[in-house]
């Protein structure tokens, strides 16, 4: 009886459960990752065996995350691998264009079916049974990676790989599969053909990134989100505008901490396996313009949109008007990529319009957009503040469920983005701030203190951050384990585990 119960619990833990999908912050993942490291070390002299082992582990992790929906990853893998080989092997330009178009259309059709069919049906006034339950986790990320690969093969930037094993691993590598960063084939595939080598520096920096990512996500983002941001956004109409504004500030940093924390963990775990992935964030709220913001925020997505959408539309090669149209289309579609909602469309459109205004301002003032004029310290602070507040303004649309609010079947009103913005601009009520915050001081004191810590850490000079990383990497190996243990203990004490914000994208 006891043995049967043990096997039952073990089976339940090792098989897919929609209620507890596997994440890199899950309790089971560290044990799987240790197996990945052990197998990678034992097969380091044989690249094929090493890639096969890591692929097997990644497929298992992805199965634990999304269940049977992982079949769509395999479909995309096989179809694009075959099409890319065809593109690479034929010299007939017509056939090459047909095959790359087929690849892009098939990939985007799959993405549209799972992610946008219900949204499109609502626009045309049709009823549609959604497929949200079956939507493969991370489909937006691996679809973009696969499209990037076939387009790069068509453009002659990379050679099509003859190894289905390599390409399957490129799409399925679990630490970055679910939420990015979006990796380029030209960066990843050559690493799979080299002998695995984890240097002392890679080990130290990898542990540092994992530790910082865990702290950002599970200590700062989750606590600020659960105890402050989510409460404000759940019912903004019952708080004065000044508290709504603080909630928006909190969400801006909560989202950054959540997503950049995941990215750092994914990059750090990759380094522990001897794989290098480019950074995905670079202190975005230091940006002095919206253009700079998009060079610092979700870098793998912004560069993907630039290289595969903006440039494909014509970029800046066909005059100023066409460039502005291309920018607006790119950012609007980039907003739609985040989810099937008018909120995301508006969010993307606002960023597209802001980029157009900034480019106009640069031309008006005679500046080179690639090398903007340096501001005085006061001008720089003003530019950073204006950029930050515009980004926060757009985050309101990003984090609310609707634009104008709606009443559900039970008669409960759900506030939308316009309700929150109306509260901030028209009902600021700073005179009520003291009374409101003193009433909830026991709840908000700690999350606001952590929010203040997050702000300070974000604006720490880059050279200071670099020195801290290098100092940690140079410490004895046993200190890595101690540092990780301290962070994990702190996470356990807080006892908060919110899902990652980008898990649905």
CSV table of C-alpha atoms in Angstrom, one decimal:
chain,number,residue,atom,x,y,z
A,1,UNK,CA,0.0,0.0,0.0
A,2,UNK,CA,2.8,2.4,1.0
A,3,UNK,CA,4.9,1.5,-2.0
A,4,UNK,CA,1.9,1.9,-4.3
A,5,UNK,CA,1.2,5.3,-2.8
A,6,UNK,CA,4.9,6.3,-3.4
A,7,UNK,CA,4.8,5.2,-7.0
A,8,UNK,CA,1.5,7.1,-7.5
A,9,UNK,CA,2.9,10.3,-6.1
A,10,UNK,CA,6.1,9.9,-8.1
A,11,UNK,CA,4.1,9.3,-11.3
A,12,UNK,CA,1.9,12.4,-10.6
A,13,UNK,CA,5.1,14.5,-10.1
A,14,UNK,CA,6.8,13.3,-13.2
A,15,UNK,CA,3.8,13.5,-15.6
A,16,UNK,CA,2.2,16.7,-17.0
A,17,UNK,CA,-0.4,18.5,-14.9
A,18,UNK,CA,-2.1,21.6,-16.1
A,19,UNK,CA,-2.4,22.9,-12.6
A,20,UNK,CA,1.4,22.9,-12.0
A,21,UNK,CA,3.3,23.3,-15.2
A,22,UNK,CA,7.1,23.1,-14.9
A,23,UNK,CA,9.0,26.4,-14.8
A,24,UNK,CA,12.6,27.0,-14.2
A,25,UNK,CA,11.6,28.3,-10.8
A,26,UNK,CA,9.7,25.1,-10.0
A,27,UNK,CA,11.0,22.8,-7.3
A,28,UNK,CA,11.5,19.9,-9.7
A,29,UNK,CA,13.5,21.8,-12.3
A,30,UNK,CA,16.8,22.1,-10.3
A,31,UNK,CA,17.0,18.3,-10.1
A,32,UNK,CA,16.3,17.9,-13.8
A,33,UNK,CA,18.9,20.6,-14.5
A,34,UNK,CA,21.5,18.8,-12.4
A,35,UNK,CA,20.9,15.7,-14.7
A,36,UNK,CA,21.3,17.9,-17.7
A,37,UNK,CA,24.7,19.1,-16.4
A,38,UNK,CA,25.8,15.6,-15.5
A,39,UNK,CA,24.8,14.2,-18.8
A,40,UNK,CA,26.4,17.1,-20.7
A,41,UNK,CA,29.7,16.6,-18.7
A,42,UNK,CA,29.8,12.9,-19.5
A,43,UNK,CA,29.2,13.4,-23.2
A,44,UNK,CA,31.3,16.6,-23.7
A,45,UNK,CA,33.7,14.8,-26.0
A,46,UNK,CA,30.8,13.7,-28.3
A,47,UNK,CA,28.8,16.6,-29.6
A,48,UNK,CA,26.0,14.5,-31.1
A,49,UNK,CA,25.5,12.6,-27.8
A,50,UNK,CA,25.6,15.8,-25.8
A,51,UNK,CA,23.0,17.6,-28.0
A,52,UNK,CA,20.8,14.5,-28.0
A,53,UNK,CA,20.9,14.3,-24.2
A,54,UNK,CA,20.1,18.0,-23.8
A,55,UNK,CA,17.3,17.7,-26.4
A,56,UNK,CA,15.8,14.8,-24.5
A,57,UNK,CA,15.9,16.7,-21.3
A,58,UNK,CA,14.4,19.8,-22.9
A,59,UNK,CA,11.6,17.8,-24.5
A,60,UNK,CA,10.7,16.3,-21.2
A,61,UNK,CA,10.7,19.7,-19.5
A,62,UNK,CA,8.5,21.1,-22.2
A,63,UNK,CA,6.2,18.2,-22.0
A,64,UNK,CA,5.9,18.9,-18.2
A,65,UNK,CA,5.1,22.5,-19.1
A,66,UNK,CA,2.6,22.1,-21.9
A,67,UNK,CA,1.6,18.4,-22.2
A,68,UNK,CA,0.5,17.1,-25.6
A,69,UNK,CA,0.6,20.5,-27.1
A,70,UNK,CA,4.4,20.0,-27.5
A,71,UNK,CA,3.5,18.2,-30.7
A,72,UNK,CA,3.2,21.6,-32.4
A,73,UNK,CA,6.8,22.3,-31.6
A,74,UNK,CA,7.8,19.1,-33.3
A,75,UNK,CA,5.7,20.0,-36.3
A,76,UNK,CA,7.3,23.4,-36.7
A,77,UNK,CA,10.8,21.9,-36.2
A,78,UNK,CA,10.5,19.2,-38.9
A,79,UNK,CA,8.7,21.4,-41.5
A,80,UNK,CA,11.0,24.4,-41.2
A,81,UNK,CA,14.1,22.2,-41.1
A,82,UNK,CA,13.0,20.5,-44.4
A,83,UNK,CA,12.1,23.8,-46.0
A,84,UNK,CA,15.3,25.5,-45.0
A,85,UNK,CA,17.3,22.7,-46.5
A,86,UNK,CA,15.3,23.1,-49.7
A,87,UNK,CA,16.0,26.8,-49.8
A,88,UNK,CA,19.7,26.3,-49.2
A,89,UNK,CA,20.1,23.6,-51.9
A,90,UNK,CA,18.2,25.1,-54.8
A,91,UNK,CA,19.5,27.9,-57.0
A,92,UNK,CA,16.1,28.7,-58.5
A,93,UNK,CA,15.0,32.0,-56.9
A,94,UNK,CA,11.3,31.3,-57.6
A,95,UNK,CA,11.4,28.1,-55.7
A,96,UNK,CA,13.4,29.7,-52.9
A,97,UNK,CA,10.8,32.4,-52.5
A,98,UNK,CA,8.0,29.9,-52.5
A,99,UNK,CA,9.7,27.8,-49.8
A,100,UNK,CA,10.5,30.7,-47.5
A,101,UNK,CA,6.9,32.1,-48.0
A,102,UNK,CA,5.5,28.6,-47.2
A,103,UNK,CA,7.6,28.5,-44.0
A,104,UNK,CA,6.5,31.9,-42.8
A,105,UNK,CA,2.8,31.4,-43.8
A,106,UNK,CA,2.6,28.0,-42.0
A,107,UNK,CA,4.3,29.3,-38.9
A,108,UNK,CA,2.2,32.4,-38.7
A,109,UNK,CA,-1.0,30.4,-39.4
A,110,UNK,CA,-0.3,28.1,-36.5
A,111,UNK,CA,0.4,31.1,-34.3
A,112,UNK,CA,-2.8,32.8,-35.4
A,113,UNK,CA,-4.9,29.7,-35.0
A,114,UNK,CA,-4.0,29.3,-31.3
A,115,UNK,CA,-3.6,32.9,-30.3
A,116,UNK,CA,-5.8,35.1,-32.4
A,117,UNK,CA,-8.7,33.1,-33.9
A,118,UNK,CA,-11.0,34.1,-31.1
A,119,UNK,CA,-9.9,37.8,-31.3
A,120,UNK,CA,-10.4,37.8,-35.1
A,121,UNK,CA,-13.8,36.2,-34.8
A,122,UNK,CA,-14.9,38.8,-32.3
A,123,UNK,CA,-13.9,41.6,-34.7
A,124,UNK,CA,-16.0,40.1,-37.6
A,125,UNK,CA,-18.9,39.3,-35.2
A,126,UNK,CA,-18.6,35.5,-35.3
A,127,UNK,CA,-18.7,33.1,-32.4
A,128,UNK,CA,-15.6,30.9,-31.8
A,129,UNK,CA,-14.7,28.3,-29.3
A,130,UNK,CA,-11.2,29.4,-28.1
A,131,UNK,CA,-8.2,27.1,-27.8
A,132,UNK,CA,-6.6,28.8,-24.8
A,133,UNK,CA,-6.5,25.6,-22.8
A,134,UNK,CA,-4.6,23.8,-25.6
A,135,UNK,CA,-2.3,26.7,-26.6
A,136,UNK,CA,1.3,25.6,-26.5
A,137,UNK,CA,3.3,27.5,-23.9
A,138,UNK,CA,6.0,29.6,-25.5
A,139,UNK,CA,4.6,29.2,-29.1
A,140,UNK,CA,5.3,32.9,-29.8
A,141,UNK,CA,8.9,32.5,-29.0
A,142,UNK,CA,9.7,29.4,-30.9
A,143,UNK,CA,7.7,30.5,-33.9
A,144,UNK,CA,9.7,33.7,-34.1
A,145,UNK,CA,13.0,31.7,-33.7
A,146,UNK,CA,12.0,29.4,-36.5
A,147,UNK,CA,10.9,32.1,-38.9
A,148,UNK,CA,14.1,34.0,-38.2
A,149,UNK,CA,16.1,30.8,-39.2
A,150,UNK,CA,14.4,30.2,-42.5
A,151,UNK,CA,14.6,33.9,-43.4
A,152,UNK,CA,18.3,34.0,-42.6
A,153,UNK,CA,18.9,30.9,-44.7
A,154,UNK,CA,17.0,32.6,-47.6
A,155,UNK,CA,19.0,35.8,-47.1
A,156,UNK,CA,22.3,33.8,-47.1
A,157,UNK,CA,23.2,34.8,-43.5
A,158,UNK,CA,23.4,31.2,-42.2
A,159,UNK,CA,23.7,27.9,-43.9
A,160,UNK,CA,20.9,25.4,-43.4
A,161,UNK,CA,21.9,22.7,-40.9
A,162,UNK,CA,21.8,19.1,-42.2
A,163,UNK,CA,21.3,17.9,-38.6
A,164,UNK,CA,17.7,17.7,-37.5
A,165,UNK,CA,19.0,17.0,-34.0
A,166,UNK,CA,20.8,20.4,-33.9
A,167,UNK,CA,17.8,22.3,-35.2
A,168,UNK,CA,15.4,20.6,-32.8
A,169,UNK,CA,17.6,21.5,-29.9
A,170,UNK,CA,17.9,25.1,-31.1
A,171,UNK,CA,14.1,25.5,-30.9
A,172,UNK,CA,13.6,23.3,-27.8
A,173,UNK,CA,16.3,24.4,-25.4
A,174,UNK,CA,14.2,24.6,-22.3
A,175,UNK,CA,15.6,27.4,-20.2
A,176,UNK,CA,14.9,29.9,-23.0
A,177,UNK,CA,12.1,28.1,-24.9
A,178,UNK,CA,9.2,29.2,-22.7
A,179,UNK,CA,9.8,32.9,-22.4
A,180,UNK,CA,12.9,33.7,-24.4
A,181,UNK,CA,15.2,35.4,-25.1
A,182,UNK,CA,14.6,34.9,-28.8
A,183,UNK,CA,17.8,33.2,-29.9
A,184,UNK,CA,19.2,33.5,-33.5
A,185,UNK,CA,20.3,30.3,-35.3
A,186,UNK,CA,23.6,32.0,-36.3
A,187,UNK,CA,24.5,32.4,-32.6
A,188,UNK,CA,23.4,29.0,-31.3
A,189,UNK,CA,24.0,26.4,-34.0
A,190,UNK,CA,27.8,27.0,-34.2
A,191,UNK,CA,28.1,26.5,-30.5
A,192,UNK,CA,26.6,23.0,-30.8
A,193,UNK,CA,29.4,22.0,-33.1
A,194,UNK,CA,32.1,23.0,-30.7
A,195,UNK,CA,33.4,21.0,-27.7
A,196,UNK,CA,31.5,22.0,-24.6
A,197,UNK,CA,33.6,24.1,-22.3
A,198,UNK,CA,32.5,25.8,-19.1
A,199,UNK,CA,35.3,28.2,-18.0
A,200,UNK,CA,35.8,29.3,-14.4
A,201,UNK,CA,34.4,32.8,-15.4
A,202,UNK,CA,31.3,31.2,-17.1
A,203,UNK,CA,30.6,29.2,-14.0
A,204,UNK,CA,30.8,32.2,-11.7
A,205,UNK,CA,28.9,34.6,-14.0
A,206,UNK,CA,26.3,31.9,-14.7
A,207,UNK,CA,25.6,31.4,-10.9
A,208,UNK,CA,25.6,35.2,-10.4
A,209,UNK,CA,22.9,35.6,-13.1
A,210,UNK,CA,20.8,32.7,-11.8
A,211,UNK,CA,21.0,34.2,-8.3
A,212,UNK,CA,20.2,37.7,-9.4
A,213,UNK,CA,17.3,36.4,-11.6
A,214,UNK,CA,15.8,34.5,-8.7
A,215,UNK,CA,16.1,37.5,-6.4
A,216,UNK,CA,14.5,39.8,-9.0
A,217,UNK,CA,11.6,37.4,-9.7
A,218,UNK,CA,10.8,35.6,-6.5
A,219,UNK,CA,11.8,38.2,-3.9
A,220,UNK,CA,11.2,41.6,-5.5
A,221,UNK,CA,8.7,41.1,-8.4
A,222,UNK,CA,6.5,38.6,-6.6
A,223,UNK,CA,6.3,40.4,-3.3
A,224,UNK,CA,5.6,43.8,-4.9
A,225,UNK,CA,3.1,42.2,-7.3
A,226,UNK,CA,1.2,40.2,-4.7
A,227,UNK,CA,1.1,42.8,-2.0
A,228,UNK,CA,0.8,46.1,-3.9
A,229,UNK,CA,0.5,46.1,-7.7
A,230,UNK,CA,-2.2,43.4,-8.0
A,231,UNK,CA,-4.3,45.0,-5.3
A,232,UNK,CA,-4.3,48.4,-7.0
A,233,UNK,CA,-5.0,47.1,-10.5
A,234,UNK,CA,-7.7,44.7,-9.3
A,235,UNK,CA,-10.0,47.7,-8.4
A,236,UNK,CA,-8.4,51.1,-9.3
A,237,UNK,CA,-11.6,53.0,-9.1
A,238,UNK,CA,-11.6,52.6,-5.3
A,239,UNK,CA,-8.3,54.3,-4.9
A,240,UNK,CA,-7.4,58.0,-5.4
A,241,UNK,CA,-5.4,58.8,-8.5
A,242,UNK,CA,-2.1,59.3,-6.7
A,243,UNK,CA,-2.3,55.7,-5.4
A,244,UNK,CA,-3.2,54.5,-8.9
A,245,UNK,CA,0.0,56.3,-10.1
A,246,UNK,CA,2.1,54.5,-7.5
A,247,UNK,CA,0.5,51.2,-8.6
A,248,UNK,CA,1.6,52.0,-12.2
A,249,UNK,CA,5.1,52.8,-11.1
A,250,UNK,CA,5.1,49.5,-9.2
A,251,UNK,CA,3.9,47.6,-12.2
A,252,UNK,CA,6.6,49.1,-14.4
A,253,UNK,CA,9.3,47.7,-12.1
A,254,UNK,CA,7.4,44.5,-11.3
A,255,UNK,CA,7.1,43.6,-15.0
A,256,UNK,CA,10.8,44.5,-15.6
A,257,UNK,CA,12.0,42.5,-12.6
A,258,UNK,CA,9.8,39.5,-13.5
A,259,UNK,CA,10.8,39.3,-17.2
A,260,UNK,CA,14.5,40.4,-16.8
A,261,UNK,CA,14.8,38.0,-13.9
A,262,UNK,CA,13.6,35.1,-16.0
A,263,UNK,CA,16.0,36.1,-18.8
A,264,UNK,CA,18.9,36.3,-16.5
A,265,UNK,CA,18.1,32.9,-15.1
A,266,UNK,CA,17.8,31.4,-18.6
A,267,UNK,CA,21.1,33.0,-19.7
A,268,UNK,CA,22.9,31.9,-16.5
A,269,UNK,CA,21.6,28.3,-16.8
A,270,UNK,CA,22.8,28.3,-20.4
A,271,UNK,CA,26.3,29.4,-19.4
A,272,UNK,CA,26.4,26.5,-16.9
A,273,UNK,CA,26.0,24.2,-19.9
A,274,UNK,CA,28.6,26.0,-21.9
A,275,UNK,CA,26.2,27.9,-24.1
A,276,UNK,CA,26.2,31.7,-24.5
A,277,UNK,CA,23.0,33.7,-25.0
A,278,UNK,CA,23.0,37.5,-25.5
A,279,UNK,CA,21.6,39.7,-22.8
A,280,UNK,CA,17.9,40.6,-23.2
A,281,UNK,CA,17.7,43.7,-21.0
A,282,UNK,CA,20.0,46.6,-20.2
A,283,UNK,CA,18.5,48.8,-17.5
A,284,UNK,CA,15.7,50.1,-19.8
A,285,UNK,CA,14.4,52.8,-17.4
A,286,UNK,CA,17.6,54.7,-17.7
A,287,UNK,CA,16.6,55.5,-21.3
A,288,UNK,CA,16.6,59.2,-22.4
A,289,UNK,CA,14.3,58.5,-25.4
A,290,UNK,CA,11.8,56.0,-26.6
A,291,UNK,CA,14.3,54.8,-29.2
A,292,UNK,CA,16.9,54.1,-26.5
A,293,UNK,CA,14.2,52.3,-24.5
A,294,UNK,CA,13.7,49.8,-27.3
A,295,UNK,CA,17.4,49.2,-27.5
A,296,UNK,CA,17.4,48.3,-23.8
A,297,UNK,CA,14.0,46.5,-23.3
A,298,UNK,CA,13.4,43.0,-24.5
A,299,UNK,CA,16.3,43.4,-26.9
A,300,UNK,CA,15.9,40.0,-28.6
A,301,UNK,CA,12.3,40.9,-29.6
A,302,UNK,CA,13.0,44.5,-30.7
A,303,UNK,CA,16.0,43.4,-32.8
A,304,UNK,CA,13.8,40.6,-34.3
A,305,UNK,CA,11.1,43.0,-35.2
A,306,UNK,CA,13.7,45.3,-36.8
A,307,UNK,CA,15.4,42.6,-38.8
A,308,UNK,CA,12.5,40.5,-40.0
A,309,UNK,CA,9.5,42.9,-40.1
A,310,UNK,CA,10.7,46.5,-40.3
A,311,UNK,CA,13.4,45.8,-42.8
A,312,UNK,CA,11.2,43.4,-44.8
A,313,UNK,CA,8.6,46.2,-45.1
A,314,UNK,CA,11.3,48.5,-46.5
A,315,UNK,CA,12.8,50.1,-43.4
A,316,UNK,CA,14.0,53.6,-44.1
A,317,UNK,CA,14.9,52.9,-47.7
A,318,UNK,CA,11.8,54.4,-49.3
A,319,UNK,CA,11.5,57.9,-47.8
A,320,UNK,CA,10.5,59.4,-44.6
A,321,UNK,CA,6.7,58.8,-44.9
A,322,UNK,CA,7.2,55.1,-45.7
A,323,UNK,CA,9.7,54.8,-42.9
A,324,UNK,CA,7.1,56.2,-40.4
A,325,UNK,CA,4.4,53.9,-41.7
A,326,UNK,CA,6.8,50.9,-41.4
A,327,UNK,CA,7.6,51.9,-37.9
A,328,UNK,CA,4.0,52.2,-36.9
A,329,UNK,CA,3.1,48.8,-38.5
A,330,UNK,CA,6.0,47.1,-36.9
A,331,UNK,CA,5.3,48.3,-33.4
A,332,UNK,CA,1.5,47.7,-33.7
A,333,UNK,CA,2.1,44.2,-34.8
A,334,UNK,CA,4.7,43.8,-32.0
A,335,UNK,CA,2.0,44.8,-29.6
A,336,UNK,CA,-0.4,42.3,-31.1
A,337,UNK,CA,2.3,39.6,-30.7
A,338,UNK,CA,1.9,40.0,-26.9
A,339,UNK,CA,-1.7,38.9,-27.0
A,340,UNK,CA,-5.1,39.0,-28.7
A,341,UNK,CA,-6.5,42.1,-27.2
A,342,UNK,CA,-7.1,45.7,-28.3
A,343,UNK,CA,-5.1,46.7,-25.2
A,344,UNK,CA,-2.0,45.3,-26.7
A,345,UNK,CA,-2.7,46.8,-30.1
A,346,UNK,CA,-3.1,50.2,-28.6
A,347,UNK,CA,0.1,49.7,-26.5
A,348,UNK,CA,2.1,48.9,-29.6
A,349,UNK,CA,0.5,51.7,-31.6
A,350,UNK,CA,1.4,54.2,-28.9
A,351,UNK,CA,5.0,53.1,-29.0
A,352,UNK,CA,5.0,53.2,-32.8
A,353,UNK,CA,3.7,56.8,-32.7
A,354,UNK,CA,6.3,57.8,-30.1
A,355,UNK,CA,9.1,56.4,-32.2
A,356,UNK,CA,7.9,58.4,-35.1
A,357,UNK,CA,7.7,61.6,-33.0
A,358,UNK,CA,11.2,61.0,-31.7
A,359,UNK,CA,12.6,60.6,-35.2
A,360,UNK,CA,10.9,63.7,-36.3
A,361,UNK,CA,12.4,65.6,-33.3
A,362,UNK,CA,15.8,64.3,-34.1
A,363,UNK,CA,15.5,65.6,-37.7
A,364,UNK,CA,14.0,68.9,-36.5
A,365,UNK,CA,17.0,69.5,-34.2
A,366,UNK,CA,19.5,68.3,-36.8
A,367,UNK,CA,20.7,65.3,-34.7
A,368,UNK,CA,21.9,61.9,-35.9
A,369,UNK,CA,19.6,59.2,-34.4
A,370,UNK,CA,22.5,56.8,-34.2
A,371,UNK,CA,24.6,59.3,-32.2
A,372,UNK,CA,22.3,61.7,-30.4
A,373,UNK,CA,23.6,64.9,-28.8
A,374,UNK,CA,24.6,64.5,-25.2
A,375,UNK,CA,22.3,66.5,-22.8
A,376,UNK,CA,23.4,68.4,-19.8
A,377,UNK,CA,22.8,66.5,-16.6
A,378,UNK,CA,19.6,68.4,-16.0
A,379,UNK,CA,18.4,67.8,-19.6
A,380,UNK,CA,19.3,64.1,-19.3
A,381,UNK,CA,17.3,63.7,-16.1
A,382,UNK,CA,14.4,65.4,-17.7
A,383,UNK,CA,14.6,63.2,-20.8
A,384,UNK,CA,14.8,60.1,-18.7
A,385,UNK,CA,11.8,61.2,-16.6
A,386,UNK,CA,9.7,62.0,-19.7
A,387,UNK,CA,10.6,58.7,-21.3
A,388,UNK,CA,9.8,56.7,-18.1
A,389,UNK,CA,6.4,58.4,-17.6
A,390,UNK,CA,5.4,57.7,-21.2
A,391,UNK,CA,6.4,54.1,-20.9
A,392,UNK,CA,4.4,53.9,-17.6
A,393,UNK,CA,1.4,55.5,-19.3
A,394,UNK,CA,1.4,52.7,-22.0
A,395,UNK,CA,1.9,50.0,-19.3
A,396,UNK,CA,-1.7,50.8,-18.1
A,397,UNK,CA,-3.0,49.4,-21.4
A,398,UNK,CA,-0.6,46.5,-21.1
A,399,UNK,CA,-1.8,45.3,-17.7
A,400,UNK,CA,-5.5,45.9,-17.8
A,401,UNK,CA,-8.0,43.4,-19.2
A,402,UNK,CA,-9.9,45.9,-21.3
A,403,UNK,CA,-9.7,49.4,-22.7
A,404,UNK,CA,-13.0,50.9,-21.3
A,405,UNK,CA,-14.0,48.4,-18.6
A,406,UNK,CA,-17.0,46.0,-18.6
A,407,UNK,CA,-19.6,44.4,-16.4
A,408,UNK,CA,-19.6,40.6,-16.1
A,409,UNK,CA,-22.6,38.3,-15.9
A,410,UNK,CA,-22.6,38.6,-12.1
A,411,UNK,CA,-23.0,42.4,-12.3
A,412,UNK,CA,-19.4,43.1,-11.1
A,413,UNK,CA,-17.7,46.0,-13.0
A,414,UNK,CA,-14.1,45.4,-14.1
A,415,UNK,CA,-12.2,48.6,-14.6
A,416,UNK,CA,-10.3,49.2,-17.8
A,417,UNK,CA,-7.3,51.2,-18.8
A,418,UNK,CA,-9.3,54.4,-19.4
A,419,UNK,CA,-10.8,54.1,-15.9
A,420,UNK,CA,-7.4,54.0,-14.3
A,421,UNK,CA,-6.1,56.8,-16.5
A,422,UNK,CA,-9.1,58.9,-15.7
A,423,UNK,CA,-8.5,58.4,-12.0
A,424,UNK,CA,-4.9,59.5,-12.3
A,425,UNK,CA,-5.5,62.6,-14.5
A,426,UNK,CA,-8.9,63.7,-13.1
A,427,UNK,CA,-9.1,62.4,-9.5
A,428,UNK,CA,-5.5,62.6,-8.4
A,429,UNK,CA,-6.5,63.7,-4.8
A,430,UNK,CA,-3.1,64.1,-3.2
A,431,UNK,CA,-4.8,65.4,0.0
A,432,UNK,CA,-6.1,61.8,0.6
A,433,UNK,CA,-2.8,60.1,0.1
A,434,UNK,CA,-1.6,60.3,3.7
A,435,UNK,CA,-4.9,59.0,5.1
A,436,UNK,CA,-5.1,56.2,2.5
A,437,UNK,CA,-1.6,55.0,3.0
A,438,UNK,CA,-1.7,55.2,6.8
A,439,UNK,CA,-4.8,53.0,6.7
A,440,UNK,CA,-2.9,50.3,4.8
A,441,UNK,CA,0.6,51.0,6.2
A,442,UNK,CA,0.8,47.5,7.6
A,443,UNK,CA,0.3,46.1,4.1
A,444,UNK,CA,2.1,48.5,1.9
A,445,UNK,CA,5.2,49.4,4.0
A,446,UNK,CA,7.1,46.3,3.0
A,447,UNK,CA,6.3,46.2,-0.8
A,448,UNK,CA,7.0,49.9,-1.1
A,449,UNK,CA,10.4,49.4,0.7
A,450,UNK,CA,11.2,46.6,-1.8
A,451,UNK,CA,10.0,48.8,-4.7
A,452,UNK,CA,12.4,51.5,-3.5
A,453,UNK,CA,15.2,48.9,-3.4
A,454,UNK,CA,14.4,47.8,-6.9
A,455,UNK,CA,14.6,51.4,-8.1
A,456,UNK,CA,18.0,52.0,-6.4
A,457,UNK,CA,19.4,48.7,-7.8
A,458,UNK,CA,18.1,49.6,-11.3
A,459,UNK,CA,20.0,52.9,-11.4
A,460,UNK,CA,23.3,51.6,-9.9
A,461,UNK,CA,26.0,52.6,-12.4
A,462,UNK,CA,26.9,49.9,-14.9
A,463,UNK,CA,30.5,49.8,-13.9
A,464,UNK,CA,29.6,49.1,-10.3
A,465,UNK,CA,27.3,46.3,-11.4
A,466,UNK,CA,30.1,44.9,-13.6
A,467,UNK,CA,32.7,45.0,-10.8
A,468,UNK,CA,30.2,43.2,-8.4
A,469,UNK,CA,29.8,40.4,-11.0
A,470,UNK,CA,33.5,40.1,-11.6
A,471,UNK,CA,34.2,40.0,-7.9
A,472,UNK,CA,31.6,37.3,-7.3
A,473,UNK,CA,32.9,35.2,-10.2
A,474,UNK,CA,36.4,35.3,-8.7
A,475,UNK,CA,35.3,34.0,-5.4
A,476,UNK,CA,35.9,30.3,-4.3
A,477,UNK,CA,33.4,27.9,-5.8
A,478,UNK,CA,31.9,27.0,-2.5
A,479,UNK,CA,30.7,30.6,-2.1
A,480,UNK,CA,28.4,30.2,-5.1
A,481,UNK,CA,26.5,27.5,-3.3
A,482,UNK,CA,26.2,29.6,-0.1
A,483,UNK,CA,25.0,32.6,-2.0
A,484,UNK,CA,22.3,30.5,-3.9
A,485,UNK,CA,21.3,28.9,-0.6
A,486,UNK,CA,20.7,32.3,1.0
A,487,UNK,CA,18.5,33.5,-1.9
A,488,UNK,CA,16.5,30.2,-1.9
A,489,UNK,CA,16.0,30.5,1.8
A,490,UNK,CA,14.8,34.0,1.5
A,491,UNK,CA,12.3,32.9,-1.2
A,492,UNK,CA,11.1,30.1,1.0
A,493,UNK,CA,10.5,32.5,3.9
A,494,UNK,CA,8.4,34.8,1.7
A,495,UNK,CA,6.3,31.9,0.5
A,496,UNK,CA,5.1,33.7,-2.7
A,497,UNK,CA,5.1,32.0,-6.1
A,498,UNK,CA,3.3,34.0,-8.8
A,499,UNK,CA,3.4,32.9,-12.5
A,500,UNK,CA,5.8,34.7,-14.8
A,501,UNK,CA,4.1,37.6,-16.6
A,502,UNK,CA,5.3,36.5,-20.1
A,503,UNK,CA,4.3,32.9,-19.7
A,504,UNK,CA,1.1,33.6,-21.7
A,505,UNK,CA,2.8,35.3,-24.5
